[in-house]
Amino acid sequence: MAIRKRTPTAVSLALQASHINALSNWDAHGGYRLLVATGSVRPTALSGQYKVSIKYQLGSSLPPRVQVVDPPLRSRGDTQPPHRYDGGELCLYLPRRLEWTPSMLISITIIPWISEYLECYETWLVTGEWMGSGVHPGERNEHAAD
Amino acid sequence: MVTAYAKVSHELERLLGLIAANVQLPPSLDTKARDRYETLTRFLRQSPLGKYPILVYAQGSYRIGTTVKPLSGDEYDLDFVMEIALPGLVEPGDLVEALWAVFSSSTMYRGMIQRRPSCIRVLYADEFHMDIVPAIPDAGHGGTAILIPRQSEDGALHWHGTNPRGYASWFESLPPRAILEKAMAVEPLPPALSAAEKTPLQTAVQLYKRNHHVNVTDEHLRTASVVMTTIAGASAGGVDTLGSALADLVESLGAYEDPDHIPIVTNPAAEYEVLSEKWSERAVFAAFGSHARRLRQDWQQLLQLPGRDFPAMADKLSEMFGEPPVTSAVKTVSAERQKARETRTLSVAAGGILVTTPTRHTNHPHTYFGD
């Protein structure tokens, strides 16, 4: 008898919004298959506040889209901040490693990762070094889990 | 307006402490300095001078644990005294000559020494030199007071009264007292203290000196390190934090901004010794006063930045202390967070602040991607 793996059930947008709204400085609401959340993040005690938005389409293959709205992320000379998609959204996990799936709560995955990204970004602005490691598209490590 | 006494956050104090650690004599060089000191002391005791009682001890910033890395191109300057109890009277020039003769007759030292007017400089290829100042006990003042050769403007050497061991005792007695027993006065070399073991006052002095070097780029216009240390020591209040030590110091600098009123700074352990002689050159005092004004302004501006704009705060710190030690300090703090991330002990507190004390939910592992 063949054993079929069950695909984990996606968390509903209502539940996603509920957990995000339980966090201080976050406001989320879910429409038809679209969750929109905005929040204020201060990654360290010495940092300023960043206004951040998350848009997540339930059922889409696209990851939650995270934008730093204000202040916008700055370049270092001619170099743009690393690990972002073409539209400037933060690229917080390696898709092929399934580090995030729709069965996970955004409030305890994506949102803490935003703080981590902003801390690395601030250090990168000051020092030129990205301390959080990571991979770039096409690099060998991208497919290590395959 | 933010006053000098506005509370300095723990996180900013941590960063300032790391900056100070990055500008002090590194442990590897301190170990070398101690080895060379031991060798030098043995050498002097076995030399013809060794038939008299000799005491060799550190003085200055190395003695009190406030060394500061010179700006690029210069070496660490470590100062030592060779105090010798000679019978009868001796001229200062004769004592310097005797010390020079001892070093230049040594196959080990002859190729690495320089004759300075009032001391012998021993040059070590790896980033520091040791100035050995010969001295005799100052019978007139007693105790630990000594007489050292000093060159006057006409080039002649005369005896100059000073008391470096007394000075070190004074500095170490200032509030807050070092908690660790091993930080108390120990002759002839102080114990090697890590940056974390330094008192707030020691760290404040290091940052102040570094800031002076960064801002007063003409060496000839710089005020002597011992004057700045004395001013810092005199300003010390009783609160045991780096922030308050710096605030007290910055506040006290207001007394030095009037170019027409030049105070006299004396050795607290030897009031007859004027430490601020160089201020008789108005340009030197003017540079000191200008730096004092700048530091007070920079401190005010710095205190407004934590919690508002981290990169701007780091820029201000770089302006004040130079980019390399600030960059290194920022990387150290970030590396600690990355280590916590790797060991799954990083989490997020209210407002998104990253903390390394594990809470109920530590952050899930993830890999930055994208380009």
XYZ file of C-alpha atoms in Angstrom:
517
model
C 0.000 0.000 0.000
C 1.445 3.391 -0.984
C 1.883 5.861 1.821
C 1.070 9.398 0.841
C 2.609 12.299 2.733
C 0.071 14.788 3.949
C 0.748 18.370 2.997
C 0.607 20.426 6.213
C -2.501 22.564 6.314
C -1.982 26.263 5.702
C -2.757 28.494 8.661
C -5.872 30.531 7.985
C -5.499 34.267 7.463
C -7.719 34.889 10.450
C -5.393 32.923 12.675
C -2.334 34.586 11.138
C -3.862 38.029 11.775
C -4.877 37.103 15.299
C -1.359 36.082 16.259
C 0.176 39.151 14.625
C -2.279 41.456 16.393
C -1.212 39.949 19.717
C 2.238 41.454 19.173
C 2.859 45.005 20.361
C 3.153 47.590 17.559
C 1.544 45.374 14.897
C -1.782 45.640 13.125
C -3.008 42.952 10.735
C -6.175 42.247 8.880
C -7.079 39.549 6.423
C -9.302 40.125 3.418
C -10.206 37.514 0.810
C -7.047 35.411 0.682
C -4.843 38.479 1.388
C -3.296 39.397 4.699
C -1.900 42.873 5.188
C 0.080 43.664 8.305
C 1.973 46.783 9.313
C 4.225 47.082 12.269
C 6.915 49.050 13.960
C 10.210 47.293 14.642
C 13.197 48.429 16.676
C 15.810 45.674 16.254
C 18.097 46.798 19.093
C 17.877 49.201 21.999
C 20.193 51.608 20.145
C 18.201 51.477 16.888
C 15.444 53.729 15.664
C 11.990 52.458 14.729
C 11.316 50.990 11.307
C 7.818 50.869 9.849
C 7.384 47.561 8.072
C 4.620 46.026 5.980
C 3.840 42.392 5.207
C 1.542 41.219 2.422
C 0.722 37.562 2.205
C -1.487 35.858 -0.356
C -2.947 32.600 0.877
C -2.621 29.882 -1.737
C 0.058 31.716 -3.679
C 3.453 30.200 -4.259
C 4.996 33.540 -3.429
C 6.469 34.124 0.025
C 5.089 36.812 2.310
C 6.302 40.119 0.900
C 8.075 42.205 3.493
C 8.889 45.841 2.829
C 10.687 48.322 5.052
C 8.565 51.402 4.482
C 10.075 54.053 6.718
C 12.832 54.952 6.859
C 13.639 53.299 3.546
C 16.719 51.111 3.482
C 19.840 52.996 2.441
C 22.683 52.061 0.166
C 26.253 51.981 1.314
C 27.921 54.016 -1.336
C 26.826 52.336 -4.554
C 25.948 49.043 -2.899
C 22.356 48.170 -2.129
C 21.489 46.303 1.064
C 21.906 42.554 0.500
C 19.264 39.828 0.438
C 16.312 41.530 -1.145
C 14.067 40.718 -4.053
C 13.919 42.925 -7.138
C 11.116 45.016 -5.705
C 13.121 45.664 -2.544
C 11.241 43.132 -0.427
C 13.337 41.406 2.189
C 14.425 37.895 1.374
C 14.359 36.274 4.755
C 14.539 32.555 4.056
C 15.653 29.981 1.524
C 12.516 28.827 -0.272
C 13.780 25.462 -1.441
C 14.714 24.500 2.092
C 11.124 25.092 3.157
C 12.350 27.293 6.005
C 8.928 28.875 5.828
C 5.706 27.304 4.693
C 2.085 28.454 4.906
C 1.617 26.066 7.830
C 3.810 28.307 9.984
C 2.751 31.348 11.940
C 4.146 34.587 10.505
C 4.231 36.071 14.000
C 6.938 33.709 15.198
C 8.890 33.289 11.969
C 8.794 36.148 9.467
C 8.352 38.903 12.055
C 11.339 37.943 14.283
C 13.372 37.475 11.086
C 12.616 41.108 10.204
C 14.318 42.203 13.437
C 17.300 40.012 12.637
C 17.516 41.428 9.118
C 17.360 45.031 10.316
C 20.100 44.397 12.885
C 22.328 42.921 10.188
C 21.420 45.801 7.872
C 22.449 48.411 10.446
C 25.728 46.619 11.109
C 26.307 46.360 7.356
C 25.687 50.112 6.917
C 28.279 50.893 9.587
C 30.909 48.248 8.831
C 30.311 47.083 5.242
C 30.054 43.516 6.468
C 26.871 41.413 6.418
C 27.130 39.442 9.651
C 24.117 37.190 9.110
C 25.588 34.966 6.362
C 23.074 33.782 3.748
C 23.175 32.625 0.144
C 22.529 34.271 -3.172
C 20.545 32.826 -6.081
C 22.624 30.366 -8.058
C 25.036 29.682 -5.243
C 25.738 26.037 -4.439
C 24.268 26.213 -0.950
C 20.902 27.153 -2.321
C 20.261 23.575 -3.327
C 22.012 21.861 -0.439
C 18.752 20.499 0.954
C 17.672 19.000 -2.387
C 18.863 70.289 25.622
C 20.482 67.094 26.770
C 22.825 67.718 29.683
C 26.071 65.897 30.225
C 24.271 63.992 32.967
C 21.532 62.564 30.744
C 21.441 58.846 31.406
C 23.723 56.845 29.199
C 22.073 53.594 28.222
C 23.657 50.301 29.169
C 23.924 49.394 25.486
C 25.821 52.588 24.643
C 28.093 52.035 27.638
C 28.814 48.549 26.337
C 29.738 49.933 22.924
C 31.942 52.628 24.479
C 33.668 49.971 26.590
C 34.369 47.902 23.481
C 35.752 50.963 21.695
C 38.109 51.567 24.623
C 39.157 47.916 24.541
C 39.988 48.314 20.868
C 42.323 51.250 21.486
C 44.256 49.958 24.479
C 47.450 47.945 24.437
C 46.309 44.514 23.247
C 46.981 41.488 25.479
C 49.590 40.091 23.096
C 51.666 43.267 23.321
C 51.113 43.524 27.054
C 52.583 40.043 27.462
C 55.586 41.053 25.373
C 56.000 44.255 27.387
C 56.029 42.290 30.645
C 58.606 39.837 29.300
C 60.804 42.675 28.127
C 60.416 44.468 31.432
C 61.589 41.328 33.288
C 64.562 40.975 30.971
C 65.424 44.634 31.287
C 65.227 44.596 35.078
C 67.521 41.554 35.261
C 69.928 43.218 32.858
C 70.133 46.427 34.885
C 70.583 44.567 38.163
C 73.416 42.547 36.657
C 75.063 45.647 35.133
C 77.653 47.841 36.893
C 74.735 49.946 38.135
C 73.402 46.886 39.938
C 75.835 47.296 42.812
C 73.467 50.010 44.024
C 69.837 49.394 45.032
C 67.760 49.577 41.857
C 64.018 49.641 41.488
C 62.511 49.468 37.983
C 58.822 50.237 37.675
C 56.239 51.322 35.164
C 54.890 54.847 35.170
C 52.322 56.790 33.205
C 49.460 55.208 31.320
C 50.958 51.710 31.377
C 51.195 51.917 35.166
C 47.587 52.968 35.693
C 46.031 50.904 32.917
C 45.014 53.691 30.559
C 47.130 52.991 27.484
C 45.766 54.231 24.187
C 46.796 53.023 20.758
C 48.553 55.751 18.858
C 47.015 56.806 15.587
C 48.457 55.039 12.571
C 52.163 55.193 12.113
C 53.111 55.661 15.751
C 54.136 53.093 18.365
C 52.835 52.493 21.858
C 54.953 54.485 24.286
C 55.560 52.563 27.518
C 57.304 54.510 30.268
C 59.486 53.057 32.991
C 61.615 54.485 35.764
C 64.944 53.074 36.887
C 65.268 54.462 40.410
C 68.773 54.056 41.785
C 69.983 54.925 45.262
C 73.428 56.328 44.589
C 75.692 57.486 47.349
C 76.515 61.166 47.200
C 75.503 63.792 44.710
C 75.185 63.108 41.012
C 74.448 65.381 38.063
C 71.422 64.428 35.945
C 73.529 64.352 32.778
C 75.978 61.934 34.426
C 73.188 59.567 35.364
C 71.784 59.544 31.831
C 75.307 58.996 30.526
C 75.847 56.084 32.921
C 72.609 54.460 31.824
C 73.496 54.974 28.149
C 76.901 53.396 28.725
C 75.312 50.329 30.299
C 72.905 49.824 27.392
C 75.408 50.551 24.640
C 77.902 48.073 26.075
C 75.309 45.317 25.785
C 75.290 43.207 22.640
C 71.590 42.605 23.212
C 70.548 46.259 23.474
C 73.191 48.225 21.613
C 71.442 48.042 18.229
C 68.017 48.952 19.553
C 68.497 52.037 21.696
C 68.138 55.749 21.174
C 69.656 58.448 23.337
C 66.989 60.947 24.346
C 67.792 64.071 26.395
C 66.493 62.640 29.642
C 65.969 58.928 29.021
C 67.059 55.929 27.017
C 64.548 54.644 24.476
C 64.592 50.917 23.778
C 62.982 50.151 20.440
C 61.134 46.915 19.856
C 60.197 46.073 16.302
C 56.688 44.970 17.163
C 54.805 48.164 17.812
C 56.122 49.605 21.039
C 59.125 51.278 22.615
C 60.099 51.536 26.264
C 61.434 54.805 27.639
C 63.680 54.196 30.631
C 64.008 57.311 32.744
C 66.822 57.212 35.318
C 65.906 58.627 38.715
C 67.233 59.112 42.216
C 65.213 59.321 45.426
C 64.079 62.840 46.306
C 65.346 63.112 49.854
C 63.824 66.570 50.173
C 60.257 65.296 49.743
C 60.714 61.721 50.937
C 58.383 58.792 50.460
C 58.119 57.720 46.847
C 59.171 61.141 45.490
C 62.000 61.044 42.958
C 64.174 63.355 40.901
C 64.457 62.758 37.161
C 66.541 64.511 34.479
C 64.617 67.204 32.605
C 65.902 69.343 29.763
C 65.313 73.094 29.976
C 64.810 75.348 26.984
C 68.537 76.166 26.918
C 69.291 72.446 26.509
C 70.775 71.988 29.975
C 69.667 69.098 32.144
C 68.402 69.758 35.634
C 66.733 67.666 38.311
C 62.941 67.700 38.169
C 60.865 66.592 41.142
C 58.068 64.140 40.466
C 56.266 61.202 42.052
C 54.873 58.678 39.570
C 54.248 55.993 42.181
C 52.421 58.511 44.318
C 50.433 59.578 41.276
C 49.449 55.979 40.554
C 48.344 55.535 44.176
C 46.231 58.673 43.940
C 44.587 57.516 40.700
C 43.831 54.087 42.071
C 42.289 55.546 45.205
C 39.718 57.550 43.242
C 36.055 56.588 43.373
C 34.854 54.218 42.332
C 37.535 52.024 43.758
C 38.356 48.965 41.737
C 36.427 46.116 43.165
C 38.894 43.429 42.293
C 41.751 43.123 44.742
C 44.238 42.616 41.971
C 43.421 46.035 40.549
C 44.890 47.748 43.615
C 48.376 49.219 43.559
C 50.925 46.537 42.836
C 54.568 47.294 42.295
C 56.491 47.211 40.120
C 53.994 46.304 37.382
C 50.238 46.441 37.657
C 48.330 43.272 36.854
C 47.133 42.954 33.294
C 43.468 43.822 33.315
C 41.116 42.902 30.539
C 38.861 45.662 29.258
C 35.991 44.160 31.242
C 37.979 44.471 34.471
C 38.892 48.117 34.052
C 37.204 50.657 36.254
C 34.830 53.138 34.610
C 37.382 55.872 35.282
C 40.193 53.991 33.515
C 37.940 53.446 30.499
C 36.761 57.060 30.535
C 40.385 58.246 30.539
C 41.195 55.997 27.584
C 38.258 57.326 25.579
C 39.093 60.923 26.486
C 42.712 60.537 25.412
C 41.722 58.790 22.205
C 39.228 61.562 21.432
C 41.945 64.156 22.029
C 44.322 62.387 19.634
C 41.652 62.104 16.945
C 40.706 65.767 17.225
C 44.097 67.388 17.853
C 45.975 66.028 14.883
C 49.093 68.190 15.334
C 51.161 66.280 17.888
C 52.907 69.437 19.025
C 49.595 70.935 20.069
C 48.484 67.909 22.095
C 48.267 68.203 25.840
C 50.242 65.692 27.884
C 48.387 62.503 28.702
C 49.062 62.952 32.440
C 47.257 66.318 32.424
C 44.149 64.816 30.849
C 44.269 61.900 33.263
C 44.551 64.280 36.218
C 41.598 66.342 35.001
C 39.562 63.169 34.561
C 40.554 61.931 37.986
C 39.713 65.229 39.645
C 36.256 65.156 38.048
C 35.464 61.637 39.231
C 32.253 61.406 41.221
C 31.144 58.378 43.171
C 28.895 56.611 40.692
C 30.176 53.360 39.330
C 29.272 53.551 35.638
C 31.181 54.487 32.518
C 28.402 56.821 31.486
C 28.606 58.837 34.691
C 32.426 58.895 34.598
C 32.288 60.354 31.085
C 29.493 62.745 32.010
C 31.481 64.040 35.015
C 34.577 64.444 32.859
C 32.760 66.244 30.044
C 31.021 68.553 32.499
C 34.347 69.496 34.117
C 35.881 70.509 30.796
C 33.856 73.713 30.804
C 36.548 75.179 33.058
C 39.123 75.007 30.273
C 37.394 76.765 27.414
C 38.435 80.335 28.221
C 41.690 80.921 26.325
C 42.555 83.837 28.606
C 42.338 81.841 31.802
C 44.947 79.097 31.839
C 44.656 76.879 34.923
C 47.641 75.129 36.431
C 47.394 71.372 36.801
C 49.716 69.855 39.397
C 50.530 66.319 40.425
C 48.012 65.463 43.180
C 50.731 63.394 44.866
C 53.371 66.088 44.482
C 51.788 69.530 44.391
C 55.161 71.141 43.630
C 55.191 69.402 40.228
C 53.364 71.341 37.521
C 52.061 68.885 34.935
C 50.601 71.508 32.568
C 53.839 73.297 31.727
C 53.147 72.940 28.007
C 50.095 75.198 28.403
C 52.446 78.142 28.748
C 52.391 77.942 24.966
C 49.062 79.629 24.294
C 48.532 77.631 21.104
C 48.665 74.375 23.076
C 46.144 75.557 25.643
C 43.965 76.987 22.872
C 43.963 73.575 21.178
C 43.043 71.940 24.491
C 40.213 74.384 25.092
C 38.940 74.001 21.552
C 38.959 70.229 21.929
C 37.145 70.509 25.258
C 34.416 72.576 23.615
C 34.128 70.137 20.736
C 33.945 67.141 23.071
C 31.157 68.740 25.121
C 29.176 69.365 21.920
C 29.833 65.903 20.532
C 28.801 64.283 23.813
C 25.519 66.199 23.807
C 24.842 65.153 20.223
C 25.801 61.543 20.916
C 23.354 61.254 23.802
C 20.478 62.226 21.537
C 21.047 59.389 19.087
C 20.592 56.041 20.897
C 17.140 54.689 20.145
C 16.749 57.083 17.218
C 19.271 56.236 14.527
C 21.924 53.551 15.072
C 23.984 54.283 11.927
C 24.062 58.008 12.769
C 25.115 57.150 16.322
C 27.907 54.947 14.958
C 28.980 57.787 12.660
C 29.178 60.143 15.625
C 31.218 57.610 17.576
C 33.561 57.248 14.579
C 33.957 61.028 14.447
C 34.867 61.022 18.118
C 37.118 57.963 18.349
C 38.092 57.042 14.803
C 36.439 54.514 12.528
C 38.480 51.333 13.170
C 37.737 50.842 16.882
C 34.048 51.714 16.367
C 33.653 49.342 13.422
C 35.295 46.601 15.419
C 33.038 47.251 18.418
C 29.878 47.163 16.289
C 31.000 43.898 14.703
C 31.685 42.375 18.119
C 28.163 43.098 19.322
C 26.614 41.833 16.096
C 28.759 38.684 16.173
C 27.397 37.907 19.628
C 23.861 38.092 18.251
C 24.780 35.883 15.306
C 26.270 33.352 17.696
C 23.013 33.401 19.671
C 21.124 32.934 16.416
C 23.265 29.907 15.532
C 22.802 28.388 18.984
C 19.051 29.070 18.954
C 19.225 31.429 21.936
C 18.134 34.528 20.074
C 14.608 35.752 20.441
C 12.567 38.891 20.097
C 11.103 40.955 22.914
C 8.336 43.532 22.758
C 8.784 46.041 19.972
C 11.005 43.698 17.999
C 14.154 44.089 20.075
C 16.505 41.145 19.710
C 17.475 39.580 23.002
C 19.872 36.794 23.772
C 18.124 35.643 26.905
C 15.924 32.827 25.685
C 12.197 33.429 26.005
C 9.442 31.001 25.303
C 9.948 31.242 21.563
C 13.496 31.485 20.285
C 13.717 32.571 16.669
C 13.348 29.874 14.051
C 16.398 29.173 11.922
C 16.453 30.749 8.476
C 18.855 31.679 5.687
C 18.956 35.072 4.024
C 18.500 34.744 0.299
C 17.962 37.066 -2.639
C 20.416 39.462 -4.239
